[in-house]
Short mmCIF file of C-alpha atoms in Angstrom, two decimals:
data_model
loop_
_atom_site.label_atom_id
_atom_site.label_comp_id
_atom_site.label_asym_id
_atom_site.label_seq_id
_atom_site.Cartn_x
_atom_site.Cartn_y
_atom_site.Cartn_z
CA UNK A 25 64.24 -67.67 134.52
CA UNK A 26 67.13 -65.45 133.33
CA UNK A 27 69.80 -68.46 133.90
CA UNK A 28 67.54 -70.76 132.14
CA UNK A 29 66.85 -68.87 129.00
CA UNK A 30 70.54 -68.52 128.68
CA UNK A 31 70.99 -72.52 129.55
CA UNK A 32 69.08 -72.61 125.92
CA UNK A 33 70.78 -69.86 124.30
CA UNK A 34 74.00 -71.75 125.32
CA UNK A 35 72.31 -74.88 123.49
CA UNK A 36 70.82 -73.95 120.69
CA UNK A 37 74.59 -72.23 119.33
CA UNK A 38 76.46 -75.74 120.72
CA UNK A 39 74.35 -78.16 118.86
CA UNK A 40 72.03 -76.91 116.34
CA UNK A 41 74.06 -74.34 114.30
CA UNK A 42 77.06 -76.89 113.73
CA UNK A 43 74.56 -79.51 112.85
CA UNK A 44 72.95 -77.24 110.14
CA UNK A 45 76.00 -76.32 108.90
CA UNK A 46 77.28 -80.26 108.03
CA UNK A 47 73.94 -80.42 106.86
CA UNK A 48 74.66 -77.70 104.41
CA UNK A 49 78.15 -78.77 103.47
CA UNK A 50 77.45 -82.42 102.22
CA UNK A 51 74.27 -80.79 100.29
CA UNK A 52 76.51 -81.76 96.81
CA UNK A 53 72.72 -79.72 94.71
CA UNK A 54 74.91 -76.63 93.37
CA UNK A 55 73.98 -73.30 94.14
CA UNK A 56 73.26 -71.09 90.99
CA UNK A 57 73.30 -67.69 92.60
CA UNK A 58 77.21 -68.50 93.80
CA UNK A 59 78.82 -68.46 90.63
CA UNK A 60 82.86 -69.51 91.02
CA UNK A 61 85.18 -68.23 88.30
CA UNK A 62 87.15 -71.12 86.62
CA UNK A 63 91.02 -70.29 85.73
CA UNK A 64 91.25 -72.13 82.07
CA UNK A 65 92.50 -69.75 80.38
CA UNK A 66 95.73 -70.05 82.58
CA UNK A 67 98.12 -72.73 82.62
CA UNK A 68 96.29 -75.42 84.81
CA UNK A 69 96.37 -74.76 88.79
CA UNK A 70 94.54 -76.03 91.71
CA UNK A 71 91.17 -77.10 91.08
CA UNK A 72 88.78 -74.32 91.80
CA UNK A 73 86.51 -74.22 95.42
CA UNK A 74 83.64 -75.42 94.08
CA UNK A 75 85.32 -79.05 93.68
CA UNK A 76 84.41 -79.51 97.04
CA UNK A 77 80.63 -79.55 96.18
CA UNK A 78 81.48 -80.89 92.68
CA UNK A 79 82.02 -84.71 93.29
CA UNK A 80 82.97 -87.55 91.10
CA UNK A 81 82.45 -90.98 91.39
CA UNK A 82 84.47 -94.38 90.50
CA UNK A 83 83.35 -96.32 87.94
CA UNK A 84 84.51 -99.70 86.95
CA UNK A 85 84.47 -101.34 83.39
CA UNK A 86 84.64 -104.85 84.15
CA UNK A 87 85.03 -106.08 80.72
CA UNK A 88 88.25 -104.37 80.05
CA UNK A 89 88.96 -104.18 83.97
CA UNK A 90 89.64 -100.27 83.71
CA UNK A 91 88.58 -98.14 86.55
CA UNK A 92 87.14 -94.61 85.77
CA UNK A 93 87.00 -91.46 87.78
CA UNK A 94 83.72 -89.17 86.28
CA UNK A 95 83.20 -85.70 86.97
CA UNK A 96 79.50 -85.09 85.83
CA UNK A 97 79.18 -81.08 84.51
CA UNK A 98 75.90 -81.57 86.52
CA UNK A 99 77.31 -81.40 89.77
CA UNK A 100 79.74 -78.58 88.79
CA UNK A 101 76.39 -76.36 88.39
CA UNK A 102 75.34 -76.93 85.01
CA UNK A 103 71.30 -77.19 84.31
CA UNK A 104 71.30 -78.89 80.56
CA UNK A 105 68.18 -76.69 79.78
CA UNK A 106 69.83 -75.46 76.33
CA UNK A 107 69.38 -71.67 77.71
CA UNK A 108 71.77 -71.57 80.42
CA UNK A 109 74.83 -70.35 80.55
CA UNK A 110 77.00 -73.79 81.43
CA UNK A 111 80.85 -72.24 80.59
CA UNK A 112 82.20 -72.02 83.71
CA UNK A 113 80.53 -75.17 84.96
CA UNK A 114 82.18 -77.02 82.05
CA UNK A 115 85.18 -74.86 82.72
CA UNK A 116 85.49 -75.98 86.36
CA UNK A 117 84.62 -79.94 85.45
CA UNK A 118 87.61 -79.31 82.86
CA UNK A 119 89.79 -78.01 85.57
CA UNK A 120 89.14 -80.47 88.54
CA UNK A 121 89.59 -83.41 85.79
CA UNK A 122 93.04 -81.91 84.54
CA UNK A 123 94.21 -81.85 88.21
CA UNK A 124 93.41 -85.23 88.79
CA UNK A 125 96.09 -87.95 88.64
CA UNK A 126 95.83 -91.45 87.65
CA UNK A 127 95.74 -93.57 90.69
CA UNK A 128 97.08 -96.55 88.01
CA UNK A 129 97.74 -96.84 85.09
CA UNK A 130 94.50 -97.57 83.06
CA UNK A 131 92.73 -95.64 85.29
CA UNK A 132 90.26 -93.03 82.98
CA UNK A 133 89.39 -89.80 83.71
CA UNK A 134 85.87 -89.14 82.42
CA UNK A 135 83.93 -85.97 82.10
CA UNK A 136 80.37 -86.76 81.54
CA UNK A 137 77.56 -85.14 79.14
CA UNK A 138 74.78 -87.00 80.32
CA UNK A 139 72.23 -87.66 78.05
CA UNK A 140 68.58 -86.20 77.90
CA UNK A 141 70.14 -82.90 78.77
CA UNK A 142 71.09 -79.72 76.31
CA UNK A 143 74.03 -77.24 77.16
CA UNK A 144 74.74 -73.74 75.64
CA UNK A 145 78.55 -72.68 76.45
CA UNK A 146 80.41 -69.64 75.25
CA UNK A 147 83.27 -70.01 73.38
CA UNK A 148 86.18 -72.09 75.63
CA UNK A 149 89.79 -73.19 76.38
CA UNK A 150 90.57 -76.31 77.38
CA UNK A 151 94.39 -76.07 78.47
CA UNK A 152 96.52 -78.78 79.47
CA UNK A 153 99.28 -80.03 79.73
CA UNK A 154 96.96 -81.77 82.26
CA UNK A 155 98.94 -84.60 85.40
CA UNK A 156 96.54 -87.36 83.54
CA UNK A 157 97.39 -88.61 80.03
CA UNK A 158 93.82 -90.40 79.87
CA UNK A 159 91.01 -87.96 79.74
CA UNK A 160 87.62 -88.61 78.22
CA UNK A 161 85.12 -86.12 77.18
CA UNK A 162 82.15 -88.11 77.11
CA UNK A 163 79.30 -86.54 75.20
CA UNK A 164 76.05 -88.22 75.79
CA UNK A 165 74.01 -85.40 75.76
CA UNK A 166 73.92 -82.46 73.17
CA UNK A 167 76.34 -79.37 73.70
CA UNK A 168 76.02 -76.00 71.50
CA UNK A 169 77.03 -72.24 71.08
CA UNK A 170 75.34 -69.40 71.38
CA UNK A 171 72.35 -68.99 68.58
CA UNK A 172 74.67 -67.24 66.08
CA UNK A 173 76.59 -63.71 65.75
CA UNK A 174 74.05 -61.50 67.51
CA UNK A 175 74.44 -63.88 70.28
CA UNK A 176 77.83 -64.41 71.06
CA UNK A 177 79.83 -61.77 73.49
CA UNK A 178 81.58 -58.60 71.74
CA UNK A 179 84.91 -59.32 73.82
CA UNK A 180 85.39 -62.89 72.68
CA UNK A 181 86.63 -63.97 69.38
CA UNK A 182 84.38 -65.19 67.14
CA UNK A 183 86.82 -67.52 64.73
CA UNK A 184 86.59 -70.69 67.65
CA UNK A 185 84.37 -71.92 69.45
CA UNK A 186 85.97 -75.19 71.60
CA UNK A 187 89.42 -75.10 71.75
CA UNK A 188 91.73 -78.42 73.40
CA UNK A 189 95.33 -76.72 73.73
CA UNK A 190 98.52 -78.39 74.64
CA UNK A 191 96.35 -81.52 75.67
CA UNK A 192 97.77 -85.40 75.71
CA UNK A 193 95.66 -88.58 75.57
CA UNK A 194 92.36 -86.38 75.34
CA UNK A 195 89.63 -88.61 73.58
CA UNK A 196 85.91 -86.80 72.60
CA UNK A 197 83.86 -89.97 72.61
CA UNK A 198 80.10 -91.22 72.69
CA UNK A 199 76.45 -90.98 70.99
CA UNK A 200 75.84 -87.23 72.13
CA UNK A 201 75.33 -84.09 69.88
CA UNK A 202 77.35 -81.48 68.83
CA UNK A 203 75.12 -79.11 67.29
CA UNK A 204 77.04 -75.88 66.00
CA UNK A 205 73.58 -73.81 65.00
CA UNK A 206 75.30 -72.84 62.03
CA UNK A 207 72.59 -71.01 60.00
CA UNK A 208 72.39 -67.66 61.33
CA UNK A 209 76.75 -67.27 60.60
CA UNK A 210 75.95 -68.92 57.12
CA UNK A 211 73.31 -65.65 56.15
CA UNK A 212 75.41 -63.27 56.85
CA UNK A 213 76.03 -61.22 53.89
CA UNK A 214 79.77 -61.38 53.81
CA UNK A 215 79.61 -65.32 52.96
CA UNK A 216 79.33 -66.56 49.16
CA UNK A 217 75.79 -67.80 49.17
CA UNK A 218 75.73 -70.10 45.57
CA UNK A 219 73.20 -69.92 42.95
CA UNK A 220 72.69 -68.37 39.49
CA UNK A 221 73.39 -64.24 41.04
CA UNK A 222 74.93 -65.47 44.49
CA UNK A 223 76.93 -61.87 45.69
CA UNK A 224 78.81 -60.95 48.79
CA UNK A 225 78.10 -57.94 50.47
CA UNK A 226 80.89 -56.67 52.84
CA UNK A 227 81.04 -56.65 56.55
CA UNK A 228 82.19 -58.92 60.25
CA UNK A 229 82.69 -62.15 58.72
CA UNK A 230 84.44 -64.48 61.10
CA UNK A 231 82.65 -67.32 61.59
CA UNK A 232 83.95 -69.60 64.49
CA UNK A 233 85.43 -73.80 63.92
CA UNK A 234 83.32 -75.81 65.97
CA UNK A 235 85.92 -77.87 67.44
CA UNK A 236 90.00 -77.08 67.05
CA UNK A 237 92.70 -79.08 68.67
CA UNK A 238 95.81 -76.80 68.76
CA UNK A 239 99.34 -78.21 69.29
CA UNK A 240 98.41 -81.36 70.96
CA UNK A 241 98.99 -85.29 70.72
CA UNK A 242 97.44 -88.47 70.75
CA UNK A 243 93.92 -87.25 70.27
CA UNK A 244 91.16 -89.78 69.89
CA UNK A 245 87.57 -88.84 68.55
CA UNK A 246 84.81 -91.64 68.35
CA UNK A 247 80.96 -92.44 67.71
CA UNK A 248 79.97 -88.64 68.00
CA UNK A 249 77.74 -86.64 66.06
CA UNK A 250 78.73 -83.17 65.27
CA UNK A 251 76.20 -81.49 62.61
CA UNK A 252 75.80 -77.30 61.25
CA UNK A 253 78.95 -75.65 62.21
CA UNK A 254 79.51 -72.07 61.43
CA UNK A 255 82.36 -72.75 59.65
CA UNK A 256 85.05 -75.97 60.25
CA UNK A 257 83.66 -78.45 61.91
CA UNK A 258 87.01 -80.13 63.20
CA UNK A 259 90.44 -78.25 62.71
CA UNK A 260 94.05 -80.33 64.09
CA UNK A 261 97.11 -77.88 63.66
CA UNK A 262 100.34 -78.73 65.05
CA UNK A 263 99.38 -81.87 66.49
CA UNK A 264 100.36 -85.71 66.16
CA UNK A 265 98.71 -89.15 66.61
CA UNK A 266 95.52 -88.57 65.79
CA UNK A 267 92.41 -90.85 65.93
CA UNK A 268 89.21 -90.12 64.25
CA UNK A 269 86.54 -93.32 64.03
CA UNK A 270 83.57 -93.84 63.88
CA UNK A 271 82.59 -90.02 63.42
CA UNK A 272 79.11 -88.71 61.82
CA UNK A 273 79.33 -85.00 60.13
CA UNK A 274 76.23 -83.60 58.75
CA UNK A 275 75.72 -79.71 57.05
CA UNK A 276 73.43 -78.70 54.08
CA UNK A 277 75.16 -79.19 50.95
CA UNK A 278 74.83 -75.16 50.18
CA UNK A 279 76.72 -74.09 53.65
CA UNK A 280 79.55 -72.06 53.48
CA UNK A 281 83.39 -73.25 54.09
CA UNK A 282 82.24 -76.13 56.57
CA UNK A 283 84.89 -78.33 55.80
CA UNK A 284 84.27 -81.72 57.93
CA UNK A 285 87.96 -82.23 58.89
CA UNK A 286 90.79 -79.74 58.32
CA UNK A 287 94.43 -80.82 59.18
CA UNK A 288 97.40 -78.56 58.92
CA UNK A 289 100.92 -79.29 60.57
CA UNK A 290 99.76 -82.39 61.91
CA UNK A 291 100.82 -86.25 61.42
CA UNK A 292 100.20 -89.77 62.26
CA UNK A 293 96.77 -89.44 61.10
CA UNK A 294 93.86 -92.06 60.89
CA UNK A 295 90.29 -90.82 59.77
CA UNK A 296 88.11 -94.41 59.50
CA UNK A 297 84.64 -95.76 59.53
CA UNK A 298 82.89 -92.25 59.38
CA UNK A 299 80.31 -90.63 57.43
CA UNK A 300 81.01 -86.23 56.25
CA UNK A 301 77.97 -84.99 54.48
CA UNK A 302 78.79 -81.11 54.04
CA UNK A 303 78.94 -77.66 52.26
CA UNK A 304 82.95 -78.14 51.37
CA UNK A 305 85.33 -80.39 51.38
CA UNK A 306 84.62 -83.87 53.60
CA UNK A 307 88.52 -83.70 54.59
CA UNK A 308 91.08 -81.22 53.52
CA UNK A 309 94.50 -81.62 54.17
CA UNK A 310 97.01 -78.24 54.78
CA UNK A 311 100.76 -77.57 54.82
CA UNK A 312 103.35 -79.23 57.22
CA UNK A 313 101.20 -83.00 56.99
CA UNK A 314 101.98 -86.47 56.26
CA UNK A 315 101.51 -89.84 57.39
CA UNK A 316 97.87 -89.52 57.13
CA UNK A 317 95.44 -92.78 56.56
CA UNK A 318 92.00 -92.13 55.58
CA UNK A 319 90.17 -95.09 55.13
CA UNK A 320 86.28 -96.59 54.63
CA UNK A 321 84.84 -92.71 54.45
CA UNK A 322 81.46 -92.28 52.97
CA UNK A 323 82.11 -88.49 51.67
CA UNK A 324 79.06 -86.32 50.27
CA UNK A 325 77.46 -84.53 49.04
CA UNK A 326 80.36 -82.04 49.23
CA UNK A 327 83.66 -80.82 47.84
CA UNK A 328 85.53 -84.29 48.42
CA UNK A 329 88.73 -85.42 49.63
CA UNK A 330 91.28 -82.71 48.96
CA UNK A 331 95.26 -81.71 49.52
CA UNK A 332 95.25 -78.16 49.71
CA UNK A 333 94.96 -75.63 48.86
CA UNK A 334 98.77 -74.70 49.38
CA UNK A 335 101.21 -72.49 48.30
CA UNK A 336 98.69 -69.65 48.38
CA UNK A 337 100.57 -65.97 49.16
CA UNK A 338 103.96 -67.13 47.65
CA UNK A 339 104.72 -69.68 51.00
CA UNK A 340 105.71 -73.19 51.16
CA UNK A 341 103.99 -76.63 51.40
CA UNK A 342 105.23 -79.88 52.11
CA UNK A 343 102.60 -82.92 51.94
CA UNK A 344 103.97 -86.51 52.26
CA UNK A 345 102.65 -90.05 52.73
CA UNK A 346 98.59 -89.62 52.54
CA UNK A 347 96.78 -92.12 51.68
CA UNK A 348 92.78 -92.59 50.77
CA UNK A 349 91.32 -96.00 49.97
CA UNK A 350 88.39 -98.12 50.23
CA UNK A 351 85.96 -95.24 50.40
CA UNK A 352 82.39 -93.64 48.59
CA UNK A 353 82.46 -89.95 47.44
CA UNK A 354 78.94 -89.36 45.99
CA UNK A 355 77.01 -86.21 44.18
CA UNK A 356 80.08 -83.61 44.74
CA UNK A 357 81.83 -80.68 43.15
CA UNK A 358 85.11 -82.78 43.57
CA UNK A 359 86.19 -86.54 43.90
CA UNK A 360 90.07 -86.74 45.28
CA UNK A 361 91.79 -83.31 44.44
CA UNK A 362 95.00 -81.46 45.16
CA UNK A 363 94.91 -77.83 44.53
CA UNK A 364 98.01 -75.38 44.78
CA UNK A 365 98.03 -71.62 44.04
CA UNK A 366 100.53 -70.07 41.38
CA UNK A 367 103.83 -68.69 43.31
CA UNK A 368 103.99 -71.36 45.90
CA UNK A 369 107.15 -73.62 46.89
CA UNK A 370 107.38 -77.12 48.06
CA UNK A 371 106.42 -80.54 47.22
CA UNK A 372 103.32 -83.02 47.61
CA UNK A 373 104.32 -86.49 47.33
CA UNK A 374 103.89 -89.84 48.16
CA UNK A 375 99.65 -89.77 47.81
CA UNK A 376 97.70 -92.70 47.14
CA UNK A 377 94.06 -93.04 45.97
CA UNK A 378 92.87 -96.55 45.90
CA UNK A 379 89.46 -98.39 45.69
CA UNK A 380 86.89 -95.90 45.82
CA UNK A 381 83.95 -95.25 44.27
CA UNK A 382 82.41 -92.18 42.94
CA UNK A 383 78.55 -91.70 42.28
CA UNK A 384 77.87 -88.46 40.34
CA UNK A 385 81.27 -86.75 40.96
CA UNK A 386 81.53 -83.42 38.23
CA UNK A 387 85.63 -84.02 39.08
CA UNK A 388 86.39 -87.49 40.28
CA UNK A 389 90.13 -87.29 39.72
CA UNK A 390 91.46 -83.48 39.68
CA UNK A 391 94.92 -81.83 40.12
CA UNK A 392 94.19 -77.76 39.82
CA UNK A 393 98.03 -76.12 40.30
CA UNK A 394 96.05 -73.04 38.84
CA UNK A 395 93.62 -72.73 41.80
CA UNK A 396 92.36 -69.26 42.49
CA UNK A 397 88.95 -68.13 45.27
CA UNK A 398 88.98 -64.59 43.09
CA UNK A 399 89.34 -64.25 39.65
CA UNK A 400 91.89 -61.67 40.16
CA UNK A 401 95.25 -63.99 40.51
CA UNK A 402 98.19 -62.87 38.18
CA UNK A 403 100.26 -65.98 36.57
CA UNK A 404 103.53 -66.45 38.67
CA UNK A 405 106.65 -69.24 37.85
CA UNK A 406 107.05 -70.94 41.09
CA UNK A 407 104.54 -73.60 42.17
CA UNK A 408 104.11 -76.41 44.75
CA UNK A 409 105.86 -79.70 42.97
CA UNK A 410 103.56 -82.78 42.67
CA UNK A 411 105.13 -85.75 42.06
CA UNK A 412 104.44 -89.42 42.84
CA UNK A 413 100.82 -89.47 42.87
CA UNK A 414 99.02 -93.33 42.61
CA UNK A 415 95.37 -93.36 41.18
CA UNK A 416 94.10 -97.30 41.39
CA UNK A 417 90.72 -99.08 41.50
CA UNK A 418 88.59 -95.74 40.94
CA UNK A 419 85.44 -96.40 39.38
CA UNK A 420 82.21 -95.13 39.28
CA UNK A 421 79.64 -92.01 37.75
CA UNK A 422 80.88 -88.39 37.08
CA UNK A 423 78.28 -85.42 36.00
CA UNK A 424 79.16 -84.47 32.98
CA UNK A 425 79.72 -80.90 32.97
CA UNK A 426 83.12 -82.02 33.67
CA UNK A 427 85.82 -84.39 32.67
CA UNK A 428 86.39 -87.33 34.58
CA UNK A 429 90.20 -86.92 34.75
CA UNK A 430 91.59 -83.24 35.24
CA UNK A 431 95.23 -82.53 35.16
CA UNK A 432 96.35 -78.96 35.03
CA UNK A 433 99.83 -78.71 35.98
CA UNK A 434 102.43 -75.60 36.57
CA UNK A 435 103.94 -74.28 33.19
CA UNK A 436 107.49 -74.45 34.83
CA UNK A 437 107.14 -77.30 37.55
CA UNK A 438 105.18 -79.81 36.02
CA UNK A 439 103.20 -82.74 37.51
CA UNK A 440 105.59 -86.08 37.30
CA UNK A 441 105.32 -89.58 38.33
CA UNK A 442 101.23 -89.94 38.11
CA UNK A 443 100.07 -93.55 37.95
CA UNK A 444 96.57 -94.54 36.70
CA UNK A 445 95.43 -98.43 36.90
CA UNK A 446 92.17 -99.84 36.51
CA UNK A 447 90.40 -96.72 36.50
CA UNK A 448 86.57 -96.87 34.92
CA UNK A 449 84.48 -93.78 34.77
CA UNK A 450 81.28 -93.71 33.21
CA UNK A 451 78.75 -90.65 32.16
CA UNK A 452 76.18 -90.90 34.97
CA UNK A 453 73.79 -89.26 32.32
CA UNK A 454 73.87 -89.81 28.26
CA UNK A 455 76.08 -91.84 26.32
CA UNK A 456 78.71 -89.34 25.48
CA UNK A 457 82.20 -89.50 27.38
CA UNK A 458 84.19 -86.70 27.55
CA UNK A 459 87.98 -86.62 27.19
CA UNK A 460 90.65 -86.48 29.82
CA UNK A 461 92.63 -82.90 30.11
CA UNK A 462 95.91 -82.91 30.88
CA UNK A 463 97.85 -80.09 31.02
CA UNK A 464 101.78 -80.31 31.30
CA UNK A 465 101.57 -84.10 33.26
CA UNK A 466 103.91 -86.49 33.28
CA UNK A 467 102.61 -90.08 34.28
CA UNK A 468 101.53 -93.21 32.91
CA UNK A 469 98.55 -95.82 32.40
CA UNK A 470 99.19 -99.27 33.60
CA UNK A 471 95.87 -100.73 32.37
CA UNK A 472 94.00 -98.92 29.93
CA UNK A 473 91.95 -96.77 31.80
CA UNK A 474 88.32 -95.25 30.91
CA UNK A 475 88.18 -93.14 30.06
CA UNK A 476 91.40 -93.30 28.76
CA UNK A 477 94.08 -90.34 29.41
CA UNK A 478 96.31 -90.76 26.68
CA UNK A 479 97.00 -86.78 27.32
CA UNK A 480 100.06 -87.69 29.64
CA UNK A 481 102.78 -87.25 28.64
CA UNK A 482 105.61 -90.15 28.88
CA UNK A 483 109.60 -89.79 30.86
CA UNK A 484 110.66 -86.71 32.75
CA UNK A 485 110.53 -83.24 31.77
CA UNK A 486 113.38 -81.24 30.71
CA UNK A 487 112.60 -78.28 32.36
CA UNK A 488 112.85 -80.30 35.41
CA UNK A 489 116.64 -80.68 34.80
CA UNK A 490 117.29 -76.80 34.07
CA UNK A 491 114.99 -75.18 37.31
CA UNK A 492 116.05 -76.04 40.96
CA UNK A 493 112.68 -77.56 42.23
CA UNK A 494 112.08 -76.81 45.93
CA UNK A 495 112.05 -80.85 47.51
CA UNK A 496 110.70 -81.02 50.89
#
């Protein structure tokens, strides 16, 4: 009996145990109590352990004849119940994917959202340079931050929320959400709530950008919807060839700096085909930028389509080669603006605005070289030169509170080289039309514009000849 039991002893540990345990190792169902620890925040390594339970798949496209490897966030551990904590599972899908080389050229490297599910992550890196140049986010379902400041960890910063650094060829793409649960940041009593007695109360008031791509390139973002972001919803600085189509941004008209798309230091631009409903401006367009196309954007309610604000604390601003056209800007504070503070250097030049329509704009066509956020700004000499500025085909409603053509230049660099043609503003209330304002502008009319800004003034300035204007 005692050599028999052992016989199944001897068994039991030769078959069964190994047999459990390659049961246990293709079981891909992720484990939630063995959390692995993703290294983003470093330059990108090795793809983390859990890769081996965190499997992709190949997908082929056969219309375009692309091949795509997917890594779905759901098999790195995430849940998509909008409570859970999904970082390091979209941490670890980031880090697999980054590691993961084209095995041809076209291949894709996807990381799916799936639809029908909901993820909370804390505020994230996304490093590259990654060994693929073809990387898809692919946001089908709806992604979000924590539920506003209360929420969100004491050691993290709270001025970003999803950061892409040093990435190439990194597109966001599909239907999915990206909610930014904006309104608790919005309340807090250091932001300038409008209305008749609207005060500021001081106290913490970093609010984070929902989505900020920092020195990288050919960035492509397409058919997502991004809506209530604490503060920016998009933010490129220092990075070239980007591609925005197709993009829906929504925020109440009364939320606080939620600018749809802020640029700064970056070029080779194309916003197209997208709708920015918001508390600022729909675009606005920093220092260091140029070769920027903005084209068929439905813009409002908002701020509008601004350049600026530059110059502000006495630096310098170069701004080159933008141009807006066939677009709608309707019920907003601004139309197409460029605002510089007092005591800047540099130049904007090169802008055009062409065919666009404006449906109860209070400033359709404004250049504000006076601009100030406090009223405490002292008068200074030096400003931010704008010169060669095209105004064609605008035509619509302004509210009449304000002038339909605004143009308050430097005292010692003035506006030059403006160009107005076919221009036709009406009242969009009452008969009466209010006069252009020009102030120190330089430019002609090459129709008869209404209404019509006979305030320019004709030629080049003198003082332009006697002062050494900084030219970018």
């Amino acid at each position: 009996m005692v050599s028999f039991s052992l016989v199944l002893i001897w068994v039991f540990f030769l078959f069964y145990i190994p047999i459990q345990c390659r049961l246990l190792s293709y079981n891909t169902k992720p484990h939630h109590h063995l959390l692995a620890i993703s290294r983003i925040s470093l330059p990108p390594s090795p793809a983390p352990e859990a890769a081996a339970v965190s499997p992709s798949y190949n997908a082929h496209d056969s219309i375009n004849n692309k091949v795509s490897t997917v890594f779905n966030v759901l098999s790195f551990g995430a849940v998509g119940d909008g409570f859970s904590d999904e970082t390091q599972a979209f941490k670890m899908a980031w880090d697999t994917a980054c590691q993961t080389e084209q095995q041809q050229q076209e291949e894709a490297i996807v990381i799916l959202v799936p639809r029908s599910y909901s993820f909370m992550i804390q505020s994230t890196i996304f490093t590259g340079p990654c060994k693929s140049s073809n990387i898809s986010f692919q946001i089908d379902g709806t992604l979000m931050p924590p539920d506003g400041p209360d929420f969100w960890p004491r050691n993290i910063t709270k001025r970003q929320w999803l950061v892409f650094y040093r990435v190439n060829g990194v597109a966001l793409l599909g239907g999915g959400l990206i909610d930014g649960r904006g309104q608790k940041w919005w309340d807090l009593p250091c932001k300038p709530h409008k209305g008749v007695n609207g005060t500021t109360a001081p106290g913490p008031c970093d609010s984070p950008v929902a989505i900020r791509f920092f020195m990288s390139s050919n960035v492509t973002v397409r058919g997502i919807r991004v809506m209530n972001s604490p503060q920016f919803h998009f933010r490129f600085d220092g990075c070239q060839n980007v591609h925005v189509e197709s993009l829906s941004i929504k925020s109440p008209s009364m939320s606080p700096n939620t600018d749809g798309i802020h640029i700064e230091n970056t070029n080779n631009v194309r916003i197209h085909n997208s709708l920015i409903a918001n508390g600022d401006d729909c675009v606005s367009i920093g220092a260091g930028c140029y070769n920027v196309d903005i084209k068929n954007l439905t813009c409002g309610p908002s701020h509008g389509i601004s350049i600026g604000s530059l110059g502000m604390r006495n630096s310098r601003a170069c701004v080159s080669n933008i141009t807006v056209s066939d677009s709608i800007i309707k019920h907003s504070d601004n139309g197409v603006r460029i605002k510089t503070w007092q005591g800047g250097s540099g130049q904007v030049s090169g802008v055009k605005f062409h065919n666009i329509h404006m449906d109860t704009v209070r400033n359709p066509i404004i250049v504000d070289q006076y601009y100030c956020s406090t009223k405490s700004c002292q008068n200074q000499t030096s400003a931010v030169h704008v010169s060669d500025i095209v105004y064609s085909n605008i035509k619509g409603t302004y509210d009449i509170r304000s002038p339909a053509i605004h143009f308050s230049c430097s005292d010692s660099v003035p506006c030059t080289n403006l160009t107005l043609s076919e221009i036709e503003l009406l009242p969009a209330k009452g008969e009466f039309m209010s006069n252009p304002i020009c102030w120190n502008a330089y430019g002609i009319m090459e129709t008869l514009s209404i209404p019509p800004a006979f305030c320019l003034l004709d030629g080049n300035p003198l003082v332009m000849q006697d002062r050494d204007v900084d030219q970018c």
